[in-house]
Amino acid sequence: MLGIQIDNRNFRRKLINKKYIIALDEKQVGVSKRPAQLYMFSKDIYDKMFQKNYLISI
């Protein structure tokens, strides 16, 4: 999709460490095992970081 190779082993950790990905107080519903934490993308924080020329790497 992005045209680059992404390392699956570190993808989740790297994505969660971004300031524009915010953890919600909700968990996944309807699963029999351990529910996953839910996250939200903040367009406002992303735009502020992009305007200040912070490097955004995947």
JSON list of C-alpha atoms in Angstrom, two decimals:
[
{"chain": "A", "resi": 1, "resn": "MET", "atom": "CA", "xyz": [0.00, 0.00, 0.00]},
{"chain": "A", "resi": 2, "resn": "LEU", "atom": "CA", "xyz": [2.74, 2.48, 0.90]},
{"chain": "A", "resi": 3, "resn": "GLY", "atom": "CA", "xyz": [5.20, 1.03, -1.58]},
{"chain": "A", "resi": 4, "resn": "ILE", "atom": "CA", "xyz": [7.71, 0.15, 1.15]},
{"chain": "A", "resi": 5, "resn": "GLN", "atom": "CA", "xyz": [8.56, -3.01, 3.08]},
{"chain": "A", "resi": 6, "resn": "ILE", "atom": "CA", "xyz": [7.31, -2.98, 6.70]},
{"chain": "A", "resi": 7, "resn": "ASP", "atom": "CA", "xyz": [8.86, -5.17, 9.39]},
{"chain": "A", "resi": 8, "resn": "ASN", "atom": "CA", "xyz": [5.90, -7.04, 10.94]},
{"chain": "A", "resi": 9, "resn": "ARG", "atom": "CA", "xyz": [7.80, -7.82, 14.15]},
{"chain": "A", "resi": 10, "resn": "ASN", "atom": "CA", "xyz": [8.02, -4.16, 15.19]},
{"chain": "A", "resi": 11, "resn": "PHE", "atom": "CA", "xyz": [4.99, -2.67, 13.45]},
{"chain": "A", "resi": 12, "resn": "ARG", "atom": "CA", "xyz": [2.63, -2.69, 16.45]},
{"chain": "A", "resi": 13, "resn": "ARG", "atom": "CA", "xyz": [5.21, -1.28, 18.88]},
{"chain": "A", "resi": 14, "resn": "LYS", "atom": "CA", "xyz": [6.26, 1.50, 16.50]},
{"chain": "A", "resi": 15, "resn": "LEU", "atom": "CA", "xyz": [2.67, 2.47, 15.68]},
{"chain": "A", "resi": 16, "resn": "ILE", "atom": "CA", "xyz": [1.59, 2.63, 19.33]},
{"chain": "A", "resi": 17, "resn": "ASN", "atom": "CA", "xyz": [4.55, 4.88, 20.18]},
{"chain": "A", "resi": 18, "resn": "LYS", "atom": "CA", "xyz": [3.36, 7.59, 17.79]},
{"chain": "A", "resi": 19, "resn": "LYS", "atom": "CA", "xyz": [1.86, 10.61, 19.55]},
{"chain": "A", "resi": 20, "resn": "TYR", "atom": "CA", "xyz": [-1.08, 10.78, 17.16]},
{"chain": "A", "resi": 21, "resn": "ILE", "atom": "CA", "xyz": [-2.26, 7.25, 18.08]},
{"chain": "A", "resi": 22, "resn": "ILE", "atom": "CA", "xyz": [-4.31, 7.52, 21.30]},
{"chain": "A", "resi": 23, "resn": "ALA", "atom": "CA", "xyz": [-5.29, 4.56, 23.48]},
{"chain": "A", "resi": 24, "resn": "LEU", "atom": "CA", "xyz": [-9.00, 4.48, 24.33]},
{"chain": "A", "resi": 25, "resn": "ASP", "atom": "CA", "xyz": [-10.55, 3.27, 27.58]},
{"chain": "A", "resi": 26, "resn": "GLU", "atom": "CA", "xyz": [-12.31, 0.56, 25.57]},
{"chain": "A", "resi": 27, "resn": "LYS", "atom": "CA", "xyz": [-11.42, -3.04, 24.80]},
{"chain": "A", "resi": 28, "resn": "GLN", "atom": "CA", "xyz": [-12.48, -5.28, 21.94]},
{"chain": "A", "resi": 29, "resn": "VAL", "atom": "CA", "xyz": [-15.94, -6.81, 22.44]},
{"chain": "A", "resi": 30, "resn": "GLY", "atom": "CA", "xyz": [-17.17, -10.26, 21.49]},
{"chain": "A", "resi": 31, "resn": "VAL", "atom": "CA", "xyz": [-13.97, -12.32, 21.71]},
{"chain": "A", "resi": 32, "resn": "SER", "atom": "CA", "xyz": [-13.53, -15.44, 23.78]},
{"chain": "A", "resi": 33, "resn": "LYS", "atom": "CA", "xyz": [-9.88, -14.83, 24.68]},
{"chain": "A", "resi": 34, "resn": "ARG", "atom": "CA", "xyz": [-8.05, -11.74, 25.91]},
{"chain": "A", "resi": 35, "resn": "PRO", "atom": "CA", "xyz": [-9.65, -8.62, 24.32]},
{"chain": "A", "resi": 36, "resn": "ALA", "atom": "CA", "xyz": [-7.45, -6.21, 22.36]},
{"chain": "A", "resi": 37, "resn": "GLN", "atom": "CA", "xyz": [-6.89, -2.59, 23.39]},
{"chain": "A", "resi": 38, "resn": "LEU", "atom": "CA", "xyz": [-8.58, -0.11, 21.04]},
{"chain": "A", "resi": 39, "resn": "TYR", "atom": "CA", "xyz": [-6.84, 3.00, 19.68]},
{"chain": "A", "resi": 40, "resn": "MET", "atom": "CA", "xyz": [-7.84, 6.18, 17.85]},
{"chain": "A", "resi": 41, "resn": "PHE", "atom": "CA", "xyz": [-6.01, 8.24, 15.23]},
{"chain": "A", "resi": 42, "resn": "SER", "atom": "CA", "xyz": [-5.91, 11.96, 16.08]},
{"chain": "A", "resi": 43, "resn": "LYS", "atom": "CA", "xyz": [-5.88, 14.01, 12.88]},
{"chain": "A", "resi": 44, "resn": "ASP", "atom": "CA", "xyz": [-5.36, 17.25, 14.87]},
{"chain": "A", "resi": 45, "resn": "ILE", "atom": "CA", "xyz": [-2.15, 16.03, 16.54]},
{"chain": "A", "resi": 46, "resn": "TYR", "atom": "CA", "xyz": [-0.94, 14.57, 13.26]},
{"chain": "A", "resi": 47, "resn": "ASP", "atom": "CA", "xyz": [-1.49, 17.88, 11.44]},
{"chain": "A", "resi": 48, "resn": "LYS", "atom": "CA", "xyz": [0.34, 19.84, 14.17]},
{"chain": "A", "resi": 49, "resn": "MET", "atom": "CA", "xyz": [3.31, 17.48, 13.99]},
{"chain": "A", "resi": 50, "resn": "PHE", "atom": "CA", "xyz": [3.35, 17.68, 10.19]},
{"chain": "A", "resi": 51, "resn": "GLN", "atom": "CA", "xyz": [3.23, 21.50, 10.23]},
{"chain": "A", "resi": 52, "resn": "LYS", "atom": "CA", "xyz": [6.17, 21.68, 12.65]},
{"chain": "A", "resi": 53, "resn": "ASN", "atom": "CA", "xyz": [8.18, 19.49, 10.24]},
{"chain": "A", "resi": 54, "resn": "TYR", "atom": "CA", "xyz": [8.64, 16.61, 12.66]},
{"chain": "A", "resi": 55, "resn": "LEU", "atom": "CA", "xyz": [9.88, 13.54, 10.87]},
{"chain": "A", "resi": 56, "resn": "ILE", "atom": "CA", "xyz": [7.18, 10.89, 10.69]},
{"chain": "A", "resi": 57, "resn": "SER", "atom": "CA", "xyz": [8.62, 7.47, 10.05]},
{"chain": "A", "resi": 58, "resn": "ILE", "atom": "CA", "xyz": [6.89, 4.13, 9.88]}
]
